[in-house]
mmCIF file of C-alpha atoms in Angstrom:
data_model
loop_
_atom_site.group_PDB
_atom_site.id
_atom_site.type_symbol
_atom_site.label_atom_id
_atom_site.label_comp_id
_atom_site.label_asym_id
_atom_site.label_seq_id
_atom_site.Cartn_x
_atom_site.Cartn_y
_atom_site.Cartn_z
ATOM 1 C CA MET F 19 97.814 138.619 53.585
ATOM 2 C CA LYS F 20 99.999 139.684 56.459
ATOM 3 C CA LYS F 21 96.960 139.806 58.717
ATOM 4 C CA GLY F 22 96.110 136.168 57.788
ATOM 5 C CA ILE F 23 99.787 135.009 58.520
ATOM 6 C CA ILE F 24 99.860 136.987 61.847
ATOM 7 C CA GLY F 25 96.407 135.531 62.790
ATOM 8 C CA ALA F 26 97.614 131.927 61.942
ATOM 9 C CA ILE F 27 100.717 132.490 64.052
ATOM 10 C CA ILE F 28 98.614 133.812 66.959
ATOM 11 C CA VAL F 29 96.397 130.780 66.742
ATOM 12 C CA LEU F 30 99.353 128.443 66.518
ATOM 13 C CA VAL F 31 101.105 130.087 69.521
ATOM 14 C CA ILE F 32 97.768 129.861 71.493
ATOM 15 C CA LEU F 33 97.437 126.168 70.477
ATOM 16 C CA LEU F 34 101.017 125.443 71.526
ATOM 17 C CA ALA F 35 100.436 127.296 74.943
ATOM 18 C CA VAL F 36 97.298 125.233 75.541
ATOM 19 C CA ALA F 37 99.080 122.047 74.691
ATOM 20 C CA GLY F 38 102.237 122.927 76.782
ATOM 21 C CA ALA F 39 99.949 123.749 79.757
ATOM 22 C CA THR F 40 98.115 120.503 79.398
ATOM 23 C CA ILE F 41 101.348 118.556 79.296
ATOM 24 C CA VAL F 42 102.698 120.429 82.283
ATOM 25 C CA GLY F 43 99.303 119.851 84.146
ATOM 26 C CA PHE F 44 99.336 116.163 83.525
ATOM 27 C CA TYR F 45 102.979 115.813 84.448
ATOM 28 C CA ASN F 46 102.481 117.703 87.717
ATOM 29 C CA SER F 47 99.457 115.705 88.475
ATOM 30 C CA PHE F 48 101.263 112.361 88.024
ATOM 31 C CA VAL F 49 104.186 113.570 90.124
ATOM 32 C CA SER F 50 101.883 114.670 92.974
ATOM 33 C CA LYS F 51 99.974 111.404 92.861
ATOM 34 C CA SER F 52 103.120 109.346 92.709
ATOM 35 C CA GLN F 53 104.521 111.189 95.633
ATOM 36 C CA ALA F 54 101.244 110.714 97.583
ATOM 37 C CA VAL F 55 101.457 106.981 96.937
ATOM 38 C CA ASP F 56 105.082 106.792 98.202
ATOM 39 C CA ASN F 57 104.201 108.907 101.155
ATOM 40 C CA GLN F 58 101.250 106.570 102.101
ATOM 41 C CA TRP F 59 103.530 103.577 101.740
ATOM 42 C CA ALA F 60 105.892 105.276 104.197
ATOM 43 C CA GLN F 61 102.952 105.581 106.612
ATOM 44 C CA VAL F 62 102.280 101.799 106.350
ATOM 45 C CA GLU F 63 105.951 101.204 107.025
ATOM 46 C CA ALA F 64 105.875 103.569 110.035
ATOM 47 C CA GLN F 65 103.037 101.382 111.511
ATOM 48 C CA TYR F 66 105.065 98.202 110.644
ATOM 49 C CA GLN F 67 108.023 99.813 112.507
ATOM 50 C CA ARG F 68 105.777 100.553 115.533
ATOM 51 C CA ARG F 69 104.593 96.808 115.505
ATOM 52 C CA PHE F 70 108.251 95.677 115.227
ATOM 53 C CA ASP F 71 109.172 97.900 118.121
ATOM 54 C CA LEU F 72 106.353 96.489 120.358
ATOM 55 C CA ILE F 73 106.771 92.852 119.589
ATOM 56 C CA PRO F 74 110.131 92.309 121.392
ATOM 57 C CA ASN F 75 108.556 93.671 124.529
ATOM 58 C CA LEU F 76 105.691 91.287 124.295
ATOM 59 C CA VAL F 77 108.130 88.403 123.457
ATOM 60 C CA ALA F 78 110.320 89.252 126.515
ATOM 61 C CA ALA F 79 107.185 89.450 128.772
ATOM 62 C CA THR F 80 105.986 85.992 127.687
ATOM 63 C CA LYS F 81 109.265 84.166 127.068
ATOM 64 C CA GLY F 82 109.900 83.069 130.613
ATOM 65 C CA THR F 83 106.331 81.435 130.882
ATOM 66 C CA LEU F 84 106.377 79.976 127.416
ATOM 67 C CA LYS F 85 109.644 78.082 127.207
ATOM 68 C CA GLN F 86 108.086 75.407 124.994
ATOM 69 C CA GLU F 87 106.942 77.937 122.385
ATOM 70 C CA GLN F 88 110.439 78.794 121.155
ATOM 71 C CA LYS F 89 109.464 78.092 117.504
ATOM 72 C CA ILE F 90 107.101 81.128 117.622
ATOM 73 C CA PHE F 91 109.807 83.360 119.097
ATOM 74 C CA GLY F 92 112.262 82.180 116.453
ATOM 75 C CA ALA F 93 109.675 82.883 113.643
ATOM 76 C CA ILE F 94 109.166 86.452 115.040
ATOM 77 C CA ALA F 95 112.857 87.062 115.063
ATOM 78 C CA GLU F 96 113.257 85.678 111.558
ATOM 79 C CA ALA F 97 110.477 87.895 110.221
ATOM 80 C CA ARG F 98 111.919 91.002 111.844
ATOM 81 C CA THR F 99 115.272 90.271 110.284
ATOM 82 C CA ARG F 100 113.717 89.593 106.860
ATOM 83 C CA TYR F 101 111.856 92.900 107.017
ATOM 84 C CA ALA F 102 115.012 94.790 108.009
ATOM 85 C CA GLY F 103 116.831 93.342 105.122
ATOM 86 C CA ALA F 104 114.038 93.707 102.562
ATOM 87 C CA THR F 105 114.884 95.988 99.639
ATOM 88 C CA THR F 106 111.572 96.005 97.776
ATOM 89 C CA MET F 107 108.018 96.682 98.878
ATOM 90 C CA GLN F 108 106.993 93.120 97.947
ATOM 91 C CA GLN F 109 109.722 91.610 100.183
ATOM 92 C CA ARG F 110 108.569 93.863 103.003
ATOM 93 C CA VAL F 111 105.032 92.785 102.569
ATOM 94 C CA ARG F 112 106.007 89.050 102.661
ATOM 95 C CA ALA F 113 108.155 89.643 105.835
ATOM 96 C CA ALA F 114 105.244 91.579 107.477
ATOM 97 C CA ASN F 115 102.819 88.875 106.629
ATOM 98 C CA GLN F 116 105.301 86.285 108.139
ATOM 99 C CA LEU F 117 105.450 88.383 111.274
ATOM 100 C CA GLU F 118 101.611 88.615 111.333
ATOM 101 C CA SER F 119 101.349 84.846 111.248
ATOM 102 C CA ALA F 120 103.833 84.310 114.077
ATOM 103 C CA LEU F 121 102.324 87.107 116.133
ATOM 104 C CA ALA F 122 98.848 85.646 115.727
ATOM 105 C CA ARG F 123 100.091 82.285 116.987
ATOM 106 C CA LEU F 124 101.698 84.148 119.922
ATOM 107 C CA LEU F 125 98.505 86.003 120.769
ATOM 108 C CA VAL F 126 96.400 82.794 120.670
ATOM 109 C CA ILE F 127 98.910 81.189 123.063
ATOM 110 C CA VAL F 128 98.675 84.328 125.430
ATOM 111 C CA GLU F 129 94.932 84.040 125.362
ATOM 112 C CA ASN F 130 95.134 80.367 126.460
ATOM 113 C CA TYR F 131 97.417 80.936 129.447
ATOM 114 C CA PRO F 132 95.539 82.539 132.403
ATOM 115 C CA GLN F 133 98.732 83.626 134.100
ATOM 116 C CA LEU F 134 99.716 85.532 130.979
ATOM 117 C CA ARG F 135 96.346 87.159 130.583
ATOM 118 C CA SER F 136 96.442 88.391 134.079
ATOM 119 C CA ASN F 137 99.855 90.000 133.745
ATOM 120 C CA GLU F 138 99.306 93.842 133.459
ATOM 121 C CA THR F 139 102.431 94.411 131.249
ATOM 122 C CA ILE F 140 101.219 91.733 128.720
ATOM 123 C CA GLN F 141 97.645 93.240 128.715
ATOM 124 C CA GLN F 142 99.129 96.758 127.943
ATOM 125 C CA LEU F 143 101.295 95.429 125.211
ATOM 126 C CA MET F 144 98.482 93.465 123.721
ATOM 127 C CA VAL F 145 96.327 96.667 123.667
ATOM 128 C CA GLN F 146 99.091 98.640 121.966
ATOM 129 C CA ILE F 147 99.665 95.791 119.408
ATOM 130 C CA GLU F 148 95.982 95.645 118.729
ATOM 131 C CA GLY F 149 95.819 99.376 118.185
ATOM 132 C CA THR F 150 98.864 99.187 115.858
ATOM 133 C CA GLU F 151 97.202 96.330 113.835
ATOM 134 C CA ASN F 152 94.182 98.630 113.363
ATOM 135 C CA ARG F 153 96.443 101.458 112.173
ATOM 136 C CA ILE F 154 98.248 99.194 109.810
ATOM 137 C CA SER F 155 94.882 98.043 108.314
ATOM 138 C CA VAL F 156 93.933 101.720 107.950
ATOM 139 C CA GLU F 157 97.107 102.793 106.416
ATOM 140 C CA ARG F 158 97.110 99.807 103.990
ATOM 141 C CA ARG F 159 93.627 100.753 102.885
ATOM 142 C CA ARG F 160 94.663 104.394 102.342
ATOM 143 C CA TYR F 161 97.760 103.199 100.414
ATOM 144 C CA ASN F 162 95.575 101.075 98.114
ATOM 145 C CA ASP F 163 93.114 104.041 97.648
ATOM 146 C CA MET F 164 95.944 106.293 96.534
ATOM 147 C CA VAL F 165 97.284 103.624 94.257
ATOM 148 C CA ARG F 166 93.936 103.166 92.699
ATOM 149 C CA GLU F 167 93.629 106.981 92.099
ATOM 150 C CA TYR F 168 97.177 107.162 90.632
ATOM 151 C CA ASN F 169 96.854 104.091 88.452
ATOM 152 C CA THR F 170 93.512 105.272 87.115
ATOM 153 C CA SER F 171 94.938 108.635 86.170
ATOM 154 C CA ILE F 172 97.764 107.108 84.304
ATOM 155 C CA LYS F 173 95.448 104.659 82.448
ATOM 156 C CA ARG F 174 92.796 107.107 81.378
ATOM 157 C CA PHE F 175 92.977 108.902 78.055
ATOM 158 C CA PRO F 176 94.747 111.333 77.512
ATOM 159 C CA GLY F 177 96.725 110.856 80.640
ATOM 160 C CA LEU F 178 97.842 107.451 79.368
ATOM 161 C CA ILE F 179 99.776 109.202 76.545
ATOM 162 C CA PHE F 180 101.504 111.628 78.801
ATOM 163 C CA ALA F 181 102.231 108.942 81.478
ATOM 164 C CA ASN F 182 103.868 106.738 78.833
ATOM 165 C CA LEU F 183 105.838 109.638 77.388
ATOM 166 C CA HIS F 184 107.233 110.645 80.883
ATOM 167 C CA GLY F 185 107.832 107.164 82.312
ATOM 168 C CA PHE F 186 105.026 107.113 84.923
ATOM 169 C CA GLY F 187 104.307 103.403 85.364
ATOM 170 C CA GLU F 188 101.646 101.474 87.347
ATOM 171 C CA LYS F 189 102.156 101.294 91.195
ATOM 172 C CA PRO F 190 101.540 97.934 92.915
ATOM 173 C CA TYR F 191 98.618 97.415 95.296
ATOM 174 C CA PHE F 192 99.188 95.962 98.731
ATOM 175 C CA ARG F 193 98.092 92.318 98.604
ATOM 176 C CA SER F 194 98.355 89.823 101.289
ATOM 177 C CA GLU F 195 100.299 86.691 100.765
ATOM 178 C CA ALA F 196 98.448 83.536 99.712
ATOM 179 C CA GLY F 197 97.027 81.748 102.741
ATOM 180 C CA ALA F 198 96.911 84.936 104.869
ATOM 181 C CA GLU F 199 93.188 84.555 105.120
ATOM 182 C CA LYS F 200 93.498 81.315 107.209
ATOM 183 C CA ALA F 201 93.688 81.537 110.943
ATOM 184 C CA PRO F 202 96.931 80.261 112.442
ATOM 185 C CA GLU F 203 96.913 76.782 114.014
ATOM 186 C CA VAL F 204 98.348 76.536 117.484
ATOM 187 C CA ASP F 205 98.712 73.170 119.234
ATOM 188 C CA LEU F 206 98.824 73.542 123.001
ATOM 189 C CA GLY F 207 98.722 69.826 123.620
ATOM 190 C CA ASN F 208 102.519 69.651 123.924
ATOM 191 C CA GLU F 209 102.608 71.145 127.446
#
């Protein structure tokens, strides 16, 4: 009888150890994936910051020639201010999209002014901004890939149970604002 009780206790201890190791494994996996998502969002923000650092130089280089385009410069400044004051990821995305719209209008204008296109400083800034836009696109895609991996892991069984028990919630995907797919309209007829 003692052997049976000892055997049952050993089996119970083994089952508890396996269950504990499983819980710890899921928890650590969720923490790692959550941190990876947060890190990738930081990469997106680093590229946004690079963009925000380059744009004042482009604005300053074009401002003297484009006095009549003050609305665009105001929109750029407003978007930078909104981004700096944003407290949530969604607010930052909205501000970044607002900046992208104003920047796109500015770039269209630069393309339509031959004296600006021939300016070497503006050309260099445009190349840097184009590279930054490409980096932002890559980092956003990587962020969404990591969010997909994380969200999938917390929605699959049995991870779903452990995620709910330990408060791991779904992370938001990066989504463009409504209307972002439309090209900006620039009216150069008011010269």
